[in-house]
Amino acid sequence: MADIPARTEIGVTTGPIRGSKKIHVAAQTGSGVRVAMREIQLEEGEDPVRVYDTSGPYTDENAHIDIMAGLPALRRDWIMGRGDVESYDGRDTKPEDNGQLGPDRSGGVDPFPNVVKRPLRAKPGMNVSQMHYARKGIITPEMEYVAERENLGRARLAEYIRDGESFGASIPDYVTPEFVRDEVARGRAIIPNNINHPESEPMAIGRNFLVKVNANIGNSAVASDVANEVDKMVWSIRWGADTVMDLSTGRNIHDTREWIIRNSPVPIGTVPIYQALEKVGGVAEDLTWEIFADTLIEQAEQGVDYFTIHAGVRLPYVPMAAKRMTGIVSRGGSIMAKWCLSHHKESFLYEKFPEICEIMKAYDVAFSLGDGLRPGSIYDANDEAQFAELYTLGELTKVAWEQDVQVMIEGPGHVPMHKIKENMEKQLEACGEAPFYTLGPLTTDIAPGYDHITSGIGAAQIGWYGTAMLCYVTPKEHLGLPDRDDVKVGVVTYKLAAHAADLAKGHPAAQVRDDALSKARFEFRWRDQFNLSLDPDTAEQYHDQTLPAEGAKTAHFCSMCGPKFCSMQISQEVRDFAAGKSLNHPGDDSVSRAREFAANNPNGVLGNAENVKTDEAEAGMEEMSEKFNEGGGELYVKAD
Amino acid sequence: MADIPARTEIGVTTGPIRGSKKIHVAAQTGSGVRVAMREIQLEEGEDPVRVYDTSGPYTDENAHIDIMAGLPALRRDWIMGRGDVESYDGRDTKPEDNGQLGPDRSGGVDPFPNVVKRPLRAKPGMNVSQMHYARKGIITPEMEYVAERENLGRARLAEYIRDGESFGASIPDYVTPEFVRDEVARGRAIIPNNINHPESEPMAIGRNFLVKVNANIGNSAVASDVANEVDKMVWSIRWGADTVMDLSTGRNIHDTREWIIRNSPVPIGTVPIYQALEKVGGVAEDLTWEIFADTLIEQAEQGVDYFTIHAGVRLPYVPMAAKRMTGIVSRGGSIMAKWCLSHHKESFLYEKFPEICEIMKAYDVAFSLGDGLRPGSIYDANDEAQFAELYTLGELTKVAWEQDVQVMIEGPGHVPMHKIKENMEKQLEACGEAPFYTLGPLTTDIAPGYDHITSGIGAAQIGWYGTAMLCYVTPKEHLGLPDRDDVKVGVVTYKLAAHAADLAKGHPAAQVRDDALSKARFEFRWRDQFNLSLDPDTAEQYHDQTLPAEGAKTAHFCSMCGPKFCSMQISQEVRDFAAGKSLNHPGDDSVSRAREFAANNPNGVLGNAENVKTDEAEAGMEEMSEKFNEGGGELYVKAD
């Protein structure tokens, strides 16, 4: 039976994913950079399969996990080695940072015991963003790491003919560090990694790389706590989340975030306006640029890798939402809309945008330019408010790029399938190919409880069209805060959608995993089939619900059809027989012959085998038949 | 809290779907035909919403359900009224019909207690298929029923501008019985209803109608029994299955099917080769045309509405499967492949196809021409074997249509997204627009346990492109036999995919339900939101996991964000305020102004509100701000 890995005292899940082991591969540049991935061992002499792995040291049998200490500072030497940062006395944590000035006065939680007192920032006049280095022609160790990670499986590329439809993307056969540098320099990809988050394993978000997935965690005033949120982070990356956003809106936002970042091997994103709102006791009108800027610095010192900032919710656009079915569904967007209306002023996020860039570039925090006016219903899809904001985000992208600050653009939302492509096309036009990062989109509103699926459908499509990262949606969307089971289901759903997009784009070697799994399935290597899947635990549990005995793991059937009806078993017999003879089969022209025959016989005269086969095939068939029957022609042979 | 409806003694679920009541609407022709649907009552004076309903009398509070008696013979008068049928002494049930000659000698189950001893068939020389009537210019009561059912919601069409991309389909604003007749006459739609299944509520499968969903049930040698299978059928139609296939391969096939058909208000499909194989003790080589023909008659007498027949698995195509990754994944296809090889003969299904048509037309059984050579892995997608068979199915379609026998065409399988459209295009070309009926397709192989989602992605797309019916896939696909929970998840997944396709095709009034639900969501009518959804029980349960108190059902927040951060609540305030004033907002040219500004300012000079607003808007904004603040500017107002 499948067993569930043990959880540590503080509640995070450790131990390898079933069937996998963590490996570290040296970057081919020989620089010493070693890249984490995992390898799935297979049975019966099959080559092992390596897969991209976001789970960090938690799934490394050789790692010692101590949530109180945090993860090793993997990137520290690289950051220090660039000589452009200084440490300084960071800002003190204030009670309002943890929501203790507002009506929800909290008893607080234990702060992370090993906070870095003196955070890093750029030396005066310096810019530490990966885009800045890229534009100076520098290939950083982070870029090398990304190249090696993204090259996974391409060693087997020679076995494949590339086949896909990428709608004009530029996906190379092999990813070199130079390719990564160029993509980052032109803004077509970002590597989100704050200098104060040295624990992160570098990754790239961009159309010409693997499609990525983000998981949202975070408490609310109504539900959850620090232990749950750290657990959810570790659980989400176990199943494949490439980045995690901490969207906490309740108490203890600062302390919760510290625990998360110190223990996260993936980039962490936030929406700083949430915490700023808590600091003014929940009264949106009392927000100020000063409080917001202080919050940006606070979060940058902790190591947040990207900020969602709704700088496109401009005063004149707010009334456009009045004629919508579901108004403004973005929390940050609705908060800024309220501020703009009450002050009758342009958004301070928009007006102070260059100043925000100054902060971002001192720490290498990337922008996630928020889609505060995204559509929250099919009725509102692709409306005036949505696209007005998009063009403004394009304008702001240029401002950010003037200062070499990394940018990605957020996107919808709720969009019926026939309107999805327009979103991709407009975003490419408006935003200079900055990476697109969408929430779904949901392709219908009628299935709360199943919105991971309504949106998985849209996400797979928009990923295929060129979206670089997909923000997951869980079964709890519209209904409540997700728990850890929901987080897993959301992550796996989005991983399969992202992979479907990679396949359709013709990403080299994406199909290696599908082929290995299908081969295992056909050959009844059940354990291999489970271990190669996105969720080996669930696959095995489902199988074992009806066939738990150990012997069933090598059986040539399952409970769907039973031993007499398993098409895979029968197929095996057919194939083995055909392979055993130098069988001439009719060859490539059978399809056109069948087609021609059908076209030339409109009155439904039946064809016969003469119409299709050749003389060689005839002889081969007869021989096959004799041999098949001589071989016993048995339908089922016991496996053991 | 959500309660689960009670189950009867034999275990089927009855009682209305939460928030809905069954109604019967008179067909507009005034003929007396009354069509079953359901109506969802809403709160606060909102118009009720009617939805298409497949659940039959089981959800009708006024119906008396007696599984031993079966459902009322709804169509009997219509069938008898055509004067072209006779009753006769049907074939006796033999032990081998229930698998009692093979090694799995069974103790049997209680047969259905009210079997019709004298089934109906066409009088000599007559043809009772709906296609035959349609081609004679006759509009049957079945066609009227279909028209009324498909017209659901179109009364509100005047509120909508049709908007979609249907890739050349011909979806009318209103469905008339004449339109139905024409579609059936030209073979572009079918109405599957055997004259011996008078209990069925007529429905149409065709590109120009709502996209339909099929659920598979049936036991295997390893799992399940009669009570479970009848329960699954009732459960699957409760959640929206338009047809059900009984794919039993274990014991008691004949008796199980009788219980199912007598109690099914939806069309029932089967794959007769399975039962034929049981009759020869599981030895494929011992199959004969005579045994198969006898099985067709046996099943037609019981009332099966459509037969999957793998007549396209021709002898010369079988070796093409030898070079595949996963061979032949269709049970029926693999059985016929084995038969062809061992006899070195062309398939008797192909050679006797005209004789099969003679049987079908005497009962009005429709063909589902089987895709025995469908791809079972990404590797095999769109290969030679698959398309050779497709063109042969096109040829056979013409033969069937020569005898006015209804036809639909089965399709794949496992297909990456970029190869999906080719399937639709080739099928339209090859099969004369006969309805397409696909299994997914799955868009990646790497997620067993989640294949309802990998395939939901492909199903939504191919439905959008023109596929008429989608065969569901459950989470147990590739792993084991689905239980009732899996059946429900599979059905709801496919219903949402079919609906997403209807929306994208621009099906008139498909959006009525999305809009009603989103409006309910925006106005915090939680019960309405749940009741309008595809699965009200689950939506409510998920909500109640964190907010179970009754008061939460009218709360202006949920546990995702809590009271201070609910964007919908804030949006309400913004909208109410804007609506209260004769507000001039900048108008339709804002998007192009924003776009123009961005294009003309490549160096990232920030715009300001002057770039976008007008003088009227300026005045309006100022007034709005004063009023907003005078109104108290409160963020959250208690709901009760």
Coordinates of N, CA and C in Angstrom, one line a residue, chain B residues 67-230:
Chain B
I67 N -37.8 0.7 -8.8 CA -36.8 0.1 -9.7 C -37.2 -1.3 -10.2
M68 N -38.0 -2.0 -9.5 CA -38.5 -3.3 -10.0 C -39.4 -3.1 -11.1
A69 N -40.1 -2.0 -11.2 CA -41.1 -1.8 -12.3 C -40.5 -1.1 -13.5
G70 N -39.4 -0.4 -13.2 CA -38.9 0.4 -14.3 C -39.6 1.8 -14.4
L71 N -39.1 2.6 -15.4 CA -39.7 3.9 -15.6 C -41.0 3.8 -16.5
P72 N -41.8 4.8 -16.5 CA -42.9 4.8 -17.4 C -42.5 4.8 -18.9
A73 N -43.3 4.1 -19.7 CA -42.9 4.0 -21.2 C -43.4 5.3 -21.9
L74 N -42.6 6.3 -21.7 CA -42.9 7.7 -22.2 C -43.3 7.7 -23.6
R75 N -42.5 6.9 -24.5 CA -42.6 7.1 -25.9 C -43.5 6.0 -26.6
R76 N -44.1 5.2 -25.8 CA -44.8 4.0 -26.3 C -45.9 4.5 -27.4
D77 N -46.7 5.4 -27.0 CA -47.8 5.8 -27.9 C -47.2 6.4 -29.2
W78 N -46.1 7.1 -29.1 CA -45.5 7.6 -30.4 C -45.1 6.5 -31.3
I79 N -44.4 5.5 -30.6 CA -43.9 4.4 -31.4 C -45.0 3.6 -32.1
M80 N -46.0 3.3 -31.2 CA -47.1 2.5 -31.8 C -47.9 3.3 -32.8
G81 N -48.0 4.6 -32.5 CA -48.8 5.4 -33.4 C -48.3 5.5 -34.8
R82 N -47.0 5.2 -35.0 CA -46.5 5.2 -36.4 C -46.9 4.0 -37.2
G83 N -47.4 3.0 -36.6 CA -48.0 1.8 -37.3 C -47.0 1.0 -38.1
D84 N -45.8 1.1 -37.7 CA -44.8 0.3 -38.5 C -44.0 -0.7 -37.7
V85 N -44.6 -1.1 -36.6 CA -43.9 -2.1 -35.8 C -44.8 -3.2 -35.4
E86 N -44.3 -4.3 -35.1 CA -45.0 -5.5 -34.6 C -44.3 -6.0 -33.4
S87 N -45.1 -6.7 -32.5 CA -44.4 -7.4 -31.4 C -44.3 -8.8 -31.9
Y88 N -43.3 -9.5 -31.3 CA -43.1 -10.9 -31.7 C -42.4 -11.6 -30.5
D89 N -42.3 -13.0 -30.6 CA -41.7 -13.7 -29.5 C -40.2 -13.5 -29.6
G90 N -39.7 -12.8 -28.6 CA -38.3 -12.5 -28.6 C -37.5 -13.8 -28.4
R91 N -36.3 -13.6 -28.5 CA -35.3 -14.7 -28.3 C -35.3 -15.0 -26.8
D92 N -35.1 -16.3 -26.4 CA -35.0 -16.6 -25.0 C -33.6 -16.3 -24.5
T93 N -33.6 -15.9 -23.2 CA -32.3 -15.7 -22.6 C -31.6 -17.0 -22.3
K94 N -30.4 -17.1 -22.7 CA -29.6 -18.4 -22.5 C -28.6 -18.2 -21.5
P95 N -28.1 -19.2 -20.8 CA -27.1 -19.1 -19.8 C -25.9 -18.3 -20.2
E96 N -25.4 -18.6 -21.5 CA -24.2 -17.9 -21.9 C -24.4 -16.4 -22.0
D97 N -25.7 -15.9 -22.1 CA -25.9 -14.5 -22.2 C -25.4 -13.8 -20.9
N98 N -25.4 -14.6 -19.8 CA -24.9 -14.1 -18.5 C -23.6 -14.7 -18.1
G99 N -22.9 -15.2 -19.1 CA -21.5 -15.6 -18.9 C -21.4 -16.9 -18.1
Q100 N -22.4 -17.7 -18.2 CA -22.3 -19.0 -17.5 C -21.8 -20.2 -18.2
L101 N -21.2 -19.9 -19.4 CA -20.5 -21.1 -20.0 C -19.0 -21.0 -19.8
G102 N -18.6 -19.9 -19.5 CA -17.1 -19.7 -19.4 C -16.6 -20.1 -18.0
P103 N -15.3 -19.9 -17.8 CA -14.7 -20.4 -16.6 C -15.2 -19.6 -15.4
D104 N -15.7 -18.3 -15.6 CA -16.3 -17.6 -14.4 C -17.7 -18.0 -14.3
R105 N -18.0 -19.3 -14.0 CA -19.4 -19.7 -13.9 C -20.0 -19.0 -12.7
S106 N -21.1 -18.4 -13.0 CA -21.7 -17.5 -12.0 C -22.9 -18.1 -11.3
G107 N -23.2 -17.6 -10.1 CA -24.4 -18.0 -9.4 C -25.6 -17.2 -9.9
G108 N -25.3 -16.2 -10.8 CA -26.4 -15.4 -11.3 C -26.9 -14.4 -10.4
V109 N -27.7 -13.5 -10.9 CA -28.4 -12.5 -10.1 C -29.9 -12.6 -10.5
D110 N -30.7 -11.9 -9.6 CA -32.1 -11.9 -9.9 C -32.3 -11.1 -11.3
P111 N -33.0 -11.7 -12.2 CA -33.3 -11.0 -13.4 C -34.4 -9.9 -13.1
F112 N -34.4 -8.9 -14.0 CA -35.4 -7.9 -13.8 C -36.8 -8.5 -13.8
P113 N -37.6 -8.2 -12.9 CA -38.9 -8.9 -12.7 C -40.0 -8.6 -13.8
N114 N -39.8 -7.6 -14.6 CA -40.9 -7.2 -15.5 C -40.4 -7.1 -16.9
V115 N -39.6 -8.1 -17.3 CA -39.1 -8.1 -18.7 C -40.3 -8.2 -19.7
V116 N -40.1 -7.4 -20.8 CA -41.1 -7.4 -21.8 C -40.9 -8.7 -22.6
K117 N -41.8 -9.6 -22.6 CA -41.6 -10.9 -23.3 C -41.7 -10.8 -24.8
R118 N -42.5 -9.9 -25.3 CA -42.7 -9.8 -26.7 C -42.2 -8.4 -27.1
P119 N -40.9 -8.3 -27.6 CA -40.4 -7.0 -28.0 C -40.9 -6.6 -29.3
L120 N -40.6 -5.4 -29.7 CA -41.0 -4.8 -30.9 C -39.9 -4.9 -32.0
R121 N -40.3 -5.0 -33.2 CA -39.4 -4.8 -34.3 C -40.2 -4.2 -35.5
A122 N -39.5 -3.7 -36.5 CA -40.1 -3.2 -37.7 C -40.9 -4.2 -38.4
K123 N -42.1 -3.9 -38.9 CA -42.8 -4.8 -39.8 C -41.9 -5.1 -41.0
P124 N -42.2 -6.2 -41.6 CA -41.3 -6.6 -42.8 C -41.2 -5.5 -43.8
G125 N -40.0 -5.2 -44.2 CA -39.8 -4.1 -45.2 C -39.8 -2.7 -44.7
M126 N -40.1 -2.5 -43.4 CA -40.1 -1.2 -42.8 C -38.8 -0.8 -42.2
N127 N -38.6 0.5 -42.0 CA -37.4 1.0 -41.4 C -37.9 2.0 -40.3
V128 N -37.5 1.8 -39.1 CA -38.1 2.6 -38.0 C -37.1 3.6 -37.5
S129 N -36.0 3.9 -38.2 CA -35.0 4.9 -37.7 C -35.5 6.3 -37.8
Q130 N -35.1 7.1 -36.9 CA -35.5 8.6 -37.0 C -34.9 9.2 -38.3
M131 N -33.8 8.7 -38.8 CA -33.3 9.2 -40.0 C -34.2 8.9 -41.2
H132 N -34.8 7.7 -41.1 CA -35.7 7.3 -42.2 C -36.9 8.3 -42.2
Y133 N -37.5 8.5 -41.0 CA -38.7 9.4 -40.9 C -38.2 10.8 -41.4
A134 N -37.1 11.2 -40.9 CA -36.6 12.6 -41.3 C -36.5 12.7 -42.8
R135 N -35.9 11.7 -43.4 CA -35.7 11.8 -44.9 C -37.0 11.7 -45.7
K136 N -38.1 11.2 -45.0 CA -39.4 11.2 -45.6 C -40.1 12.5 -45.3
G137 N -39.5 13.4 -44.6 CA -40.1 14.7 -44.4 C -41.0 14.7 -43.1
I138 N -40.9 13.6 -42.3 CA -41.8 13.5 -41.2 C -41.1 14.1 -39.9
I139 N -41.9 14.9 -39.2 CA -41.4 15.4 -37.9 C -42.0 14.6 -36.9
T140 N -41.2 13.8 -36.2 CA -41.7 12.9 -35.1 C -41.9 13.6 -33.8
P141 N -42.7 13.1 -32.9 CA -42.7 13.7 -31.5 C -41.3 13.7 -30.9
E142 N -40.5 12.8 -31.2 CA -39.1 12.8 -30.7 C -38.4 14.1 -31.1
M143 N -38.6 14.4 -32.4 CA -37.9 15.6 -32.9 C -38.5 16.9 -32.2
E144 N -39.8 16.9 -32.0 CA -40.3 18.0 -31.2 C -39.8 18.2 -29.8
Y145 N -39.7 17.0 -29.2 CA -39.1 17.0 -27.8 C -37.7 17.6 -27.8
V146 N -36.9 17.1 -28.8 CA -35.5 17.6 -28.9 C -35.5 19.1 -29.1
A147 N -36.3 19.6 -30.0 CA -36.3 21.0 -30.3 C -36.6 21.8 -29.0
E148 N -37.6 21.4 -28.3 CA -38.0 22.2 -27.0 C -36.9 22.1 -26.0
R149 N -36.3 21.0 -25.9 CA -35.2 20.8 -24.9 C -34.0 21.7 -25.3
E150 N -33.7 21.7 -26.6 CA -32.5 22.4 -27.0 C -32.7 24.0 -27.0
N151 N -34.0 24.3 -27.0 CA -34.3 25.8 -27.0 C -34.3 26.4 -25.7
L152 N -33.9 25.7 -24.7 CA -33.9 26.2 -23.3 C -33.1 27.5 -23.2
G153 N -33.8 28.4 -22.6 CA -33.0 29.7 -22.3 C -33.1 30.6 -23.5
R154 N -33.4 30.1 -24.7 CA -33.4 31.0 -25.8 C -34.5 32.1 -25.8
A155 N -35.4 31.9 -24.9 CA -36.4 33.0 -24.7 C -35.7 34.3 -24.3
R156 N -34.6 34.1 -23.6 CA -33.9 35.3 -23.1 C -32.8 35.8 -24.2
L157 N -32.9 35.2 -25.3 CA -31.9 35.5 -26.3 C -31.8 37.0 -26.7
A158 N -33.0 37.7 -26.6 CA -33.0 39.1 -27.0 C -32.1 39.9 -26.1
E159 N -31.7 39.4 -24.9 CA -30.8 40.2 -24.0 C -29.3 40.0 -24.5
Y160 N -29.1 39.2 -25.4 CA -27.7 38.9 -25.7 C -27.3 39.2 -27.2
I161 N -26.1 39.5 -27.4 CA -25.5 39.6 -28.7 C -24.7 38.3 -28.9
R162 N -25.0 37.5 -29.9 CA -24.3 36.3 -30.1 C -22.8 36.6 -30.3
D163 N -22.0 35.8 -29.7 CA -20.6 36.1 -29.7 C -19.8 34.8 -29.5
G164 N -19.1 34.3 -30.5 CA -18.4 33.1 -30.4 C -17.6 32.8 -31.6
E165 N -16.9 31.6 -31.6 CA -16.2 31.2 -32.8 C -16.6 29.7 -33.0
S166 N -17.4 29.4 -34.0 CA -17.9 28.0 -34.1 C -17.2 27.3 -35.3
F167 N -16.3 27.9 -35.9 CA -15.5 27.2 -37.0 C -16.4 26.6 -38.0
G168 N -17.4 27.4 -38.4 CA -18.2 26.9 -39.5 C -19.5 26.1 -39.2
A169 N -19.8 26.0 -37.9 CA -21.0 25.3 -37.5 C -22.2 26.1 -37.9
S170 N -23.4 25.5 -37.8 CA -24.6 26.2 -38.2 C -25.6 26.2 -37.0
I171 N -25.3 26.9 -36.0 CA -26.1 26.9 -34.8 C -27.2 28.0 -34.9
P172 N -28.4 27.7 -35.0 CA -29.5 28.7 -35.2 C -29.8 29.4 -33.9
D173 N -30.4 30.6 -34.1 CA -30.9 31.3 -32.9 C -31.9 30.5 -32.1
Y174 N -32.9 29.9 -32.9 CA -33.9 29.1 -32.3 C -33.9 27.8 -33.0
V175 N -34.2 26.7 -32.2 CA -34.2 25.4 -32.8 C -35.7 25.0 -33.0
T176 N -36.0 24.8 -34.3 CA -37.4 24.4 -34.6 C -37.4 22.9 -34.8
P177 N -38.6 22.2 -34.7 CA -38.6 20.8 -35.0 C -38.2 20.5 -36.4
E178 N -38.4 21.5 -37.3 CA -38.0 21.3 -38.7 C -36.5 21.3 -38.8
F179 N -35.9 22.2 -38.0 CA -34.4 22.2 -38.0 C -33.9 20.8 -37.6
V180 N -34.5 20.3 -36.5 CA -34.1 19.0 -36.0 C -34.2 17.9 -37.1
R181 N -35.4 18.0 -37.8 CA -35.6 17.0 -38.9 C -34.5 17.1 -39.9
D182 N -34.2 18.3 -40.3 CA -33.2 18.5 -41.4 C -31.8 18.0 -40.9
E183 N -31.5 18.3 -39.7 CA -30.1 17.8 -39.2 C -30.1 16.3 -39.2
V184 N -31.1 15.7 -38.8 CA -31.2 14.2 -38.7 C -31.2 13.6 -40.1
A185 N -31.9 14.2 -41.0 CA -32.0 13.7 -42.4 C -30.7 13.8 -43.1
R186 N -29.9 14.8 -42.8 CA -28.6 14.9 -43.5 C -27.5 14.2 -42.7
G187 N -27.9 13.6 -41.6 CA -26.9 12.8 -40.9 C -26.0 13.6 -39.9
R188 N -26.3 14.9 -39.8 CA -25.4 15.7 -39.0 C -25.8 15.6 -37.5
A189 N -26.9 15.0 -37.3 CA -27.3 14.7 -35.9 C -28.0 13.4 -35.8
I190 N -28.0 12.8 -34.6 CA -28.7 11.6 -34.4 C -29.6 11.7 -33.2
I191 N -30.7 11.0 -33.2 CA -31.5 10.9 -32.0 C -31.6 9.4 -31.6
P192 N -30.7 9.0 -30.7 CA -30.6 7.6 -30.4 C -31.7 7.1 -29.5
N193 N -32.7 6.4 -30.1 CA -33.8 5.8 -29.3 C -34.4 4.6 -29.9
N194 N -34.0 3.4 -29.4 CA -34.5 2.1 -29.8 C -36.0 2.0 -29.5
I195 N -36.8 1.4 -30.4 CA -38.2 1.3 -30.2 C -38.5 0.4 -29.0
N196 N -37.5 -0.3 -28.5 CA -37.7 -1.1 -27.3 C -37.1 -0.4 -26.0
H197 N -36.9 0.8 -26.2 CA -36.5 1.6 -25.0 C -37.4 2.9 -24.9
P198 N -38.7 2.6 -24.7 CA -39.7 3.7 -24.7 C -39.6 4.6 -23.5
E199 N -38.8 4.2 -22.5 CA -38.6 5.0 -21.3 C -37.7 6.2 -21.5
S200 N -37.1 6.3 -22.7 CA -36.0 7.3 -22.8 C -36.6 8.6 -23.2
E201 N -36.0 9.7 -22.6 CA -36.4 11.1 -23.0 C -35.5 11.5 -24.2
P202 N -36.1 11.8 -25.3 CA -35.3 12.0 -26.5 C -34.3 13.1 -26.4
M203 N -33.2 12.9 -27.0 CA -32.1 13.9 -27.1 C -31.4 13.8 -28.4
A204 N -30.7 14.8 -28.8 CA -29.9 14.9 -30.0 C -28.4 15.0 -29.8
I205 N -27.7 14.3 -30.6 CA -26.2 14.5 -30.6 C -25.8 15.0 -32.0
G206 N -25.3 16.2 -32.0 CA -24.9 16.8 -33.2 C -24.2 18.1 -33.0
R207 N -23.4 18.5 -33.9 CA -22.6 19.7 -33.8 C -23.3 21.0 -33.6
N208 N -24.5 21.0 -34.1 CA -25.3 22.3 -34.0 C -26.3 22.3 -32.8
F209 N -26.1 21.4 -31.9 CA -26.8 21.3 -30.7 C -25.9 21.5 -29.5
L210 N -26.4 21.5 -28.3 CA -25.5 21.6 -27.1 C -24.6 20.4 -27.1
V211 N -23.4 20.6 -26.7 CA -22.4 19.5 -26.6 C -22.8 18.6 -25.5
K212 N -22.8 17.3 -25.8 CA -23.3 16.3 -24.9 C -22.2 15.5 -24.2
V213 N -22.5 14.8 -23.1 CA -21.5 14.1 -22.3 C -22.0 12.6 -22.1
N214 N -21.1 11.7 -22.3 CA -21.5 10.3 -22.0 C -20.7 9.8 -20.7
A215 N -21.4 9.0 -19.9 CA -20.7 8.4 -18.8 C -20.6 6.9 -19.0
N216 N -19.5 6.3 -18.7 CA -19.4 4.9 -18.8 C -19.6 4.2 -17.4
I217 N -20.4 3.1 -17.4 CA -20.5 2.3 -16.2 C -20.3 0.9 -16.7
G218 N -20.5 0.0 -15.7 CA -20.4 -1.5 -16.1 C -19.4 -2.1 -15.2
N219 N -19.7 -3.4 -14.9 CA -18.8 -4.2 -14.0 C -17.6 -4.7 -14.8
S220 N -16.7 -5.3 -14.1 CA -15.6 -6.1 -14.7 C -15.6 -7.4 -14.0
A221 N -14.8 -8.3 -14.4 CA -14.6 -9.6 -13.8 C -14.1 -9.4 -12.3
V222 N -13.5 -8.3 -12.1 CA -12.8 -8.0 -10.8 C -13.7 -7.2 -9.9
A223 N -14.5 -6.4 -10.4 CA -15.2 -5.5 -9.5 C -16.6 -5.2 -9.9
S224 N -17.4 -4.9 -8.9 CA -18.8 -4.3 -9.0 C -19.9 -5.4 -9.3
D225 N -21.2 -4.9 -9.2 CA -22.3 -5.8 -9.3 C -23.5 -5.0 -9.8
V226 N -24.7 -5.7 -9.9 CA -25.9 -5.1 -10.5 C -26.3 -3.9 -9.7
A227 N -26.4 -4.0 -8.4 CA -26.9 -2.9 -7.6 C -26.0 -1.6 -7.8
N228 N -24.7 -1.9 -7.7 CA -23.8 -0.8 -7.9 C -23.9 -0.1 -9.3
E229 N -24.2 -0.9 -10.3 CA -24.2 -0.4 -11.7 C -25.5 0.4 -11.9
V230 N -26.6 -0.1 -11.4 CA -27.9 0.7 -11.5 C -27.7 2.0 -10.7

